[in-house]
Coordinates of N, CA and C in Angstrom, one line a residue:
M20 N 22.1 -17.6 -37.4 CA 21.3 -16.3 -37.8 C 20.4 -16.5 -38.8
E21 N 20.6 -17.8 -39.7 CA 19.7 -18.2 -40.8 C 18.6 -18.9 -40.3
H22 N 18.4 -19.1 -38.9 CA 17.2 -19.6 -38.3 C 16.3 -18.8 -37.4
R23 N 16.9 -17.7 -37.4 CA 16.3 -16.9 -36.4 C 14.8 -16.6 -36.7
C24 N 14.4 -16.4 -37.9 CA 12.9 -15.9 -38.1 C 12.3 -17.2 -37.6
R25 N 12.6 -18.2 -37.9 CA 11.8 -19.4 -37.7 C 11.8 -19.9 -36.2
L26 N 12.9 -19.4 -35.5 CA 13.2 -19.6 -34.3 C 12.1 -18.5 -33.6
E27 N 12.1 -17.4 -34.0 CA 10.8 -16.4 -33.4 C 9.6 -16.7 -33.7
K28 N 9.1 -17.5 -34.8 CA 7.9 -18.1 -35.0 C 7.6 -19.0 -34.0
H29 N 8.4 -19.8 -33.9 CA 8.2 -20.8 -32.9 C 8.1 -20.5 -31.7
A30 N 8.8 -19.7 -31.0 CA 8.6 -19.2 -29.9 C 7.4 -18.5 -29.7
A31 N 7.1 -17.6 -30.8 CA 5.7 -16.6 -30.7 C 4.5 -17.5 -30.5
K32 N 4.6 -18.6 -31.3 CA 3.4 -19.7 -31.0 C 3.1 -20.1 -29.7
I33 N 4.3 -20.3 -28.9 CA 4.2 -20.7 -27.4 C 3.7 -19.3 -26.6
L34 N 4.3 -18.2 -27.0 CA 4.1 -17.2 -26.0 C 2.9 -16.4 -26.3
G35 N 2.6 -16.1 -27.8 CA 1.5 -15.6 -28.0 C 1.9 -14.0 -28.5
S36 N 3.2 -13.8 -28.4 CA 3.9 -12.2 -28.4 C 5.1 -12.4 -29.2
P37 N 5.2 -11.5 -30.2 CA 6.4 -11.6 -31.1 C 7.4 -10.7 -30.5
H38 N 7.2 -9.7 -29.6 CA 8.2 -9.1 -28.8 C 8.8 -9.9 -27.8
S39 N 8.2 -11.0 -27.0 CA 8.6 -12.0 -26.3 C 9.4 -12.8 -26.9
A40 N 9.2 -13.3 -28.0 CA 9.7 -14.5 -28.5 C 10.9 -13.8 -29.3
E41 N 11.1 -12.5 -29.6 CA 12.4 -12.0 -29.8 C 13.4 -12.2 -28.6
D42 N 12.9 -12.0 -27.6 CA 13.6 -11.9 -26.5 C 13.9 -13.1 -25.9
V43 N 13.4 -14.0 -26.1 CA 13.5 -15.6 -25.7 C 14.7 -16.2 -27.0
V44 N 14.5 -15.9 -28.0 CA 15.5 -16.0 -29.2 C 16.7 -15.6 -29.1
Q45 N 16.9 -14.4 -28.4 CA 18.3 -13.7 -28.0 C 18.8 -14.6 -26.8
D46 N 17.9 -14.6 -25.8 CA 18.2 -15.5 -24.6 C 19.0 -16.8 -25.1
A47 N 18.2 -17.5 -26.0 CA 18.6 -19.0 -26.8 C 20.3 -18.8 -27.2
Y48 N 20.5 -17.7 -27.9 CA 21.4 -17.7 -28.7 C 22.6 -17.4 -27.7
I49 N 22.5 -16.9 -26.6 CA 23.8 -16.7 -25.6 C 23.8 -18.0 -24.8
K50 N 22.5 -18.5 -24.2 CA 22.9 -20.0 -24.0 C 23.4 -21.0 -24.7
A51 N 23.3 -21.0 -26.0 CA 23.8 -21.9 -26.8 C 25.5 -21.4 -27.1
A52 N 25.8 -20.2 -27.0 CA 27.1 -19.8 -27.3 C 27.8 -20.1 -26.0
E53 N 27.2 -19.9 -24.9 CA 28.0 -20.4 -23.7 C 28.3 -22.0 -23.7
T54 N 27.2 -22.8 -24.0 CA 27.3 -24.3 -24.3 C 28.2 -24.5 -25.2
A55 N 28.3 -24.0 -26.3 CA 29.2 -24.4 -27.3 C 30.6 -24.1 -27.3
A56 N 31.1 -23.3 -26.2 CA 32.3 -22.9 -25.9 C 32.9 -24.3 -25.0
T57 N 32.1 -25.2 -24.3 CA 32.6 -26.0 -23.5 C 32.3 -27.1 -23.8
T58 N 31.3 -27.3 -25.0 CA 30.8 -28.6 -25.4 C 30.6 -28.7 -27.0
E59 N 30.9 -29.7 -27.8 CA 30.7 -29.9 -29.0 C 29.2 -30.1 -29.4
I60 N 28.5 -29.5 -30.0 CA 27.0 -29.7 -30.2 C 26.9 -30.4 -31.7
E61 N 26.3 -31.6 -31.8 CA 26.3 -32.5 -33.1 C 25.2 -31.7 -34.3
R62 N 23.9 -31.2 -33.7 CA 23.2 -30.9 -34.2 C 22.4 -29.4 -33.7
P63 N 23.4 -28.3 -34.2 CA 23.0 -27.1 -33.6 C 21.7 -26.7 -34.0
A64 N 20.9 -26.5 -35.0 CA 19.7 -26.3 -35.4 C 18.7 -26.7 -34.2
S65 N 18.6 -28.0 -34.0 CA 17.8 -28.7 -33.3 C 18.0 -28.4 -31.7
Y66 N 19.4 -28.2 -31.5 CA 19.6 -27.7 -30.1 C 19.1 -26.4 -29.9
L67 N 19.0 -25.5 -30.9 CA 18.6 -24.4 -30.8 C 17.1 -24.3 -30.8
Y68 N 16.4 -24.8 -31.7 CA 14.9 -25.1 -31.2 C 14.5 -25.7 -29.8
Q69 N 15.3 -26.5 -29.4 CA 15.0 -27.2 -28.1 C 15.0 -26.1 -26.7
I70 N 16.2 -25.2 -27.1 CA 16.3 -24.0 -25.9 C 15.1 -23.4 -26.2
V71 N 15.0 -22.6 -27.3 CA 13.9 -21.8 -27.5 C 12.6 -21.9 -26.9
R72 N 12.2 -23.4 -27.6 CA 11.3 -24.0 -26.9 C 11.2 -24.2 -25.1
N73 N 12.1 -24.5 -24.5 CA 12.2 -24.5 -23.1 C 12.0 -23.1 -22.7
L74 N 12.8 -22.2 -23.1 CA 12.9 -20.8 -22.4 C 11.6 -20.4 -22.7
A75 N 10.8 -20.6 -23.8 CA 9.8 -20.1 -24.1 C 8.4 -20.5 -23.5
I76 N 8.7 -21.9 -23.1 CA 7.8 -22.3 -22.0 C 7.8 -21.7 -20.6
D77 N 9.4 -21.6 -20.1 CA 9.6 -21.1 -19.1 C 9.0 -19.5 -18.8
H78 N 9.4 -18.9 -19.7 CA 8.6 -17.2 -19.8 C 7.2 -17.6 -20.0
Y79 N 6.8 -18.5 -20.4 CA 5.1 -18.2 -20.5 C 4.7 -18.6 -19.0
R80 N 5.3 -19.6 -18.2 CA 5.0 -19.8 -17.2 C 4.9 -18.8 -16.2
R81 N 6.4 -18.4 -16.5 CA 6.4 -17.1 -15.7 C 5.8 -15.8 -15.5
T82 N 5.2 -15.8 -16.6 CA 4.5 -14.6 -17.2 C 2.8 -14.9 -16.6
I83 N 2.4 -16.2 -16.5 CA 1.0 -16.5 -16.0 C 1.0 -16.5 -14.6
L84 N 2.4 -16.9 -14.0 CA 2.5 -16.8 -12.4 C 2.7 -15.2 -11.9
E85 N 3.3 -14.3 -12.5 CA 3.2 -12.6 -12.3 C 1.6 -12.5 -12.5
S86 N 1.2 -12.8 -13.5 CA -0.2 -12.0 -13.9 C -1.1 -12.5 -12.7
R87 N -0.8 -13.7 -12.2 CA -1.6 -14.1 -10.9 C -1.3 -13.4 -9.7
Y88 N 0.2 -13.1 -9.5 CA 0.2 -12.2 -8.1 C 0.6 -11.0 -8.3
F89 N 0.7 -10.5 -9.6 CA 0.8 -9.1 -9.7 C -0.3 -8.1 -10.2
T90 N -0.4 -6.9 -10.4 CA -1.2 -6.2 -11.0 C -0.5 -5.5 -11.8
S91 N -1.3 -4.6 -12.7 CA -0.7 -3.9 -13.5 C -0.6 -2.4 -12.9
E92 N 0.2 -1.7 -13.6 CA 0.5 -0.4 -12.8 C -1.0 0.8 -12.7
E93 N -1.4 0.6 -13.9 CA -2.9 1.2 -14.1 C -4.1 1.0 -12.8
E94 N -3.9 -0.4 -12.5 CA -4.7 -1.0 -11.4 C -4.4 -0.2 -10.2
G95 N -3.3 0.1 -9.8 CA -3.0 0.5 -8.7 C -2.9 2.1 -8.7
S96 N -2.9 2.7 -9.7 CA -3.2 4.4 -9.8 C -4.6 4.9 -9.4
E97 N -5.7 4.1 -9.2 CA -7.1 4.3 -8.7 C -6.9 4.4 -6.8
I98 N -5.8 3.9 -6.3 CA -5.5 3.7 -4.8 C -5.3 5.0 -4.1
V99 N -6.1 5.6 -3.3 CA -5.9 6.7 -2.6 C -4.8 6.5 -1.6
D100 N -4.1 7.4 -1.3 CA -3.0 7.5 -0.2 C -3.7 7.9 1.0
S101 N -3.9 6.7 2.1 CA -4.6 7.1 3.3 C -3.4 8.0 4.1
T102 N -2.3 8.1 3.7 CA -1.2 8.6 4.8 C -1.1 10.2 4.6
G103 N -1.7 10.6 3.6 CA -2.0 11.8 3.3 C -0.5 12.6 3.1
T104 N -0.6 14.1 2.6 CA 0.7 14.7 2.7 C 1.5 15.0 3.8
P105 N 2.7 15.1 3.5 CA 3.4 16.0 4.6 C 2.8 16.9 5.6
E106 N 2.2 17.8 4.8 CA 1.4 19.2 5.4 C 0.1 18.6 6.2
T107 N -0.6 17.6 5.7 CA -1.5 17.4 6.4 C -1.4 16.6 7.5
I108 N -0.4 15.6 7.4 CA 0.1 15.1 8.8 C 0.6 15.9 9.8
V109 N 1.3 17.0 9.5 CA 1.8 17.8 10.4 C 0.5 18.6 11.1
I110 N -0.4 19.0 10.3 CA -1.7 19.5 10.8 C -2.5 18.8 11.8
E111 N -2.4 17.6 11.3 CA -3.3 16.4 12.4 C -2.7 16.2 13.3
R112 N -1.6 16.2 13.2 CA -0.5 16.2 14.4 C -0.7 17.3 15.5
L113 N -0.6 18.4 15.1 CA -0.7 20.0 15.7 C -2.4 19.9 16.1
Q114 N -3.2 19.5 15.6 CA -4.6 19.3 16.1 C -4.7 18.4 17.2
L115 N -3.9 17.0 17.2 CA -3.8 16.4 17.9 C -3.3 16.5 19.5
R116 N -2.4 17.5 19.4 CA -1.7 18.0 20.4 C -2.4 19.1 21.3
S117 N -3.4 20.0 20.4 CA -4.0 20.7 21.0 C -5.1 20.1 21.8
L118 N -5.9 19.0 21.2 CA -6.8 18.2 21.7 C -6.4 17.7 22.9
A119 N -5.2 17.1 23.1 CA -4.6 16.6 24.3 C -4.3 17.6 25.3
A120 N -3.9 18.9 24.9 CA -3.8 19.7 26.0 C -5.0 20.2 26.1
A121 N -6.0 20.3 25.6 CA -7.5 20.7 26.2 C -8.1 19.7 27.1
L122 N -7.6 18.4 26.7 CA -8.1 17.4 27.8 C -7.4 17.4 28.9
A123 N -6.1 17.7 28.9 CA -5.2 18.1 30.3 C -5.9 19.1 31.1
D124 N -6.6 19.8 30.5 CA -7.0 21.4 31.5 C -8.5 20.6 32.1
L125 N -8.9 19.7 31.6 CA -10.4 19.2 32.3 C -9.8 18.5 33.7
P126 N -11.1 18.6 34.5 CA -10.6 17.7 36.0 C -10.6 16.2 35.6
K127 N -9.9 15.6 36.3 CA -9.5 14.3 36.1 C -10.4 13.2 36.1
R128 N -11.6 13.6 36.6 CA -12.9 12.6 36.7 C -13.6 13.1 35.4
T129 N -13.7 14.3 34.7 CA -14.2 14.6 33.8 C -13.4 13.8 32.4
Q130 N -12.0 13.9 32.6 CA -11.2 13.6 31.7 C -11.4 11.9 31.4
R131 N -11.4 11.3 32.6 CA -11.8 9.8 32.4 C -13.0 9.5 31.9
A132 N -13.9 10.1 32.6 CA -15.2 9.8 31.8 C -15.3 9.9 30.2
F133 N -14.8 10.9 29.9 CA -14.6 11.3 28.4 C -13.6 10.1 27.5
E134 N -12.5 9.9 28.3 CA -11.6 8.9 27.7 C -12.6 7.4 27.6
L135 N -13.1 7.3 28.7 CA -13.8 5.7 28.7 C -14.8 5.7 27.8
H136 N -15.7 7.1 27.6 CA -16.8 6.9 26.6 C -16.3 6.9 25.1
S137 N -15.7 7.8 24.9 CA -15.2 8.3 23.6 C -13.8 7.5 22.9
I138 N -13.1 7.0 23.8 CA -11.9 6.4 23.3 C -12.1 4.6 23.4
D139 N -12.3 4.5 24.6 CA -12.7 3.0 25.3 C -13.9 2.3 24.6
G140 N -14.7 3.3 24.3 CA -16.1 2.9 23.8 C -17.1 2.1 24.9
Y141 N -17.1 2.9 26.0 CA -17.8 2.5 27.2 C -19.3 3.2 27.1
T142 N -20.3 2.6 27.4 CA -21.7 3.2 27.7 C -21.7 4.1 28.6
Q143 N -22.5 5.3 28.7 CA -22.3 6.2 29.8 C -22.8 5.5 31.1
R144 N -23.6 4.4 31.0 CA -24.1 3.6 32.4 C -22.8 3.0 32.9
E145 N -21.8 2.3 31.8 CA -20.5 1.7 32.2 C -19.4 2.8 32.9
V146 N -19.7 3.8 32.4 CA -18.8 4.9 32.7 C -19.1 5.2 34.0
A147 N -20.4 5.5 34.4 CA -21.0 5.9 35.5 C -20.6 4.8 36.7
K148 N -20.9 3.6 36.3 CA -20.7 2.5 37.3 C -19.0 2.7 37.9
Q149 N -18.3 2.4 37.0 CA -17.0 2.5 36.8 C -16.6 3.7 37.8
L150 N -16.9 5.0 37.4 CA -16.5 6.3 38.5 C -17.3 6.4 39.6
N151 N -18.2 5.4 39.7 CA -19.1 5.5 41.0 C -20.0 6.7 41.1
V152 N -20.7 7.4 40.1 CA -21.3 8.4 39.6 C -22.7 8.0 39.2
S153 N -23.4 9.0 39.0 CA -24.7 8.8 38.2 C -24.7 9.1 36.7
P154 N -25.5 8.2 35.9 CA -25.5 8.2 34.3 C -25.7 9.7 33.9
T155 N -26.5 10.6 34.4 CA -26.5 11.9 34.2 C -25.4 12.6 34.5
L156 N -24.6 12.6 35.4 CA -23.4 13.4 35.7 C -22.6 12.9 34.6
V157 N -22.5 11.7 34.4 CA -21.5 11.3 33.1 C -21.7 12.1 31.7
N158 N -23.0 11.9 31.6 CA -23.6 12.9 30.5 C -23.3 14.0 30.5
F159 N -23.1 14.9 31.4 CA -22.6 16.4 31.7 C -21.3 16.4 31.7
M160 N -20.7 15.4 32.1 CA -19.2 15.4 32.2 C -18.7 15.5 30.6
I161 N -19.1 14.2 29.8 CA -18.8 14.3 28.5 C -19.3 15.3 27.4
R162 N -20.3 16.0 27.9 CA -20.8 17.2 27.0 C -19.6 18.2 27.3
D163 N -19.5 18.3 28.7 CA -18.6 19.4 28.9 C -17.3 19.4 28.4
A164 N -16.7 18.2 28.2 CA -15.3 18.0 27.6 C -15.3 18.0 26.3
L165 N -16.2 17.6 25.5 CA -16.7 17.9 24.0 C -16.5 19.2 24.0
K166 N -17.5 20.1 24.7 CA -17.5 21.5 24.4 C -16.1 22.4 24.7
H167 N -15.3 21.8 25.8 CA -14.2 22.5 26.0 C -13.1 22.1 25.0
C168 N -13.2 21.0 24.5 CA -12.4 20.6 23.4 C -12.4 21.3 21.9
R169 N -14.0 21.3 21.7 CA -14.3 22.2 20.6 C -13.8 23.8 20.6
E170 N -14.1 24.2 21.9 CA -13.7 25.6 22.3 C -12.1 26.0 22.1
A171 N -11.3 25.0 22.5 CA -10.0 24.9 22.6 C -9.3 24.9 21.2
T172 N -9.7 23.8 20.3 CA -9.5 23.8 19.4 C -9.8 24.8 18.2
A173 N -11.0 25.6 18.5 CA -11.2 26.5 17.5 C -10.5 27.9 17.7
Q174 N -10.1 28.0 19.2 CA -9.3 29.3 19.5 C -7.9 29.0 18.9
K175 N -7.3 27.7 18.8 CA -6.2 27.6 18.2 C -5.9 27.9 16.8
E176 N -7.3 27.2 16.2 CA -7.3 27.5 14.7 C -7.3 29.1 14.3
C177 N -8.2 29.7 15.1 CA -8.3 31.1 14.7 C -7.3 32.0 15.1
G178 N -6.4 31.6 16.3 CA -5.1 32.2 16.4 C -4.1 32.2 15.2
S179 N -3.8 30.4 15.0 CA -2.9 30.3 13.7 C -3.3 31.2 12.4
C180 N -4.7 31.4 12.4 CA -5.1 32.2 11.3 C -4.7 33.6 11.4
S181 N -4.8 34.1 12.4 CA -4.6 35.7 12.9 C -3.1 35.8 12.8
D182 N -2.2 34.7 13.5 CA -1.0 34.7 13.3 C -0.3 34.8 11.8
R183 N -0.6 34.0 10.9 CA -0.3 34.2 9.3 C -0.8 35.4 8.9
S184 N -1.9 36.0 9.1 CA -2.4 37.2 8.5 C -1.5 38.3 8.9
A185 N -1.1 38.3 10.2 CA 0.1 39.2 10.9 C 1.3 39.4 10.0
D186 N 1.7 37.9 9.8 CA 3.0 37.7 8.8 C 3.1 38.4 7.8
R187 N 1.7 38.8 7.2 CA 1.7 39.0 5.7 C 2.1 40.6 5.3

């Protein structure tokens, strides 16, 4: 205990932080006590200084390594959660279901033209070639599919709004 203040100053020189130095000195006392229980130490003060030095260096290296790979909590607080709230997830899934149902109502060829163009990213000419139809017809099929999907999802939204107002 008589060396505690000097040991903390010794550790603080290495660490640059008096709070971390206190922790290191505490750890050094624990380590010295464990060793003293099994081994006789000739010069306890020198031994403690060596333990404090080694622990301080280890602590410093660990801090540097952690700062390299980990960020503070404040830096992460600006990140927006892209998954959304449970409510928005449910709403988006319902919208996706109604869109899938609307697509299922379309003729198979129109459905396929829409999927090839909108989902798979094919050009209208490539879709026309694949379906063996004219590019103009593909343009009309995609237009009709979009119109049908918009109308179907709009009806669902209006229907759900009127259902909620009826509940009140």
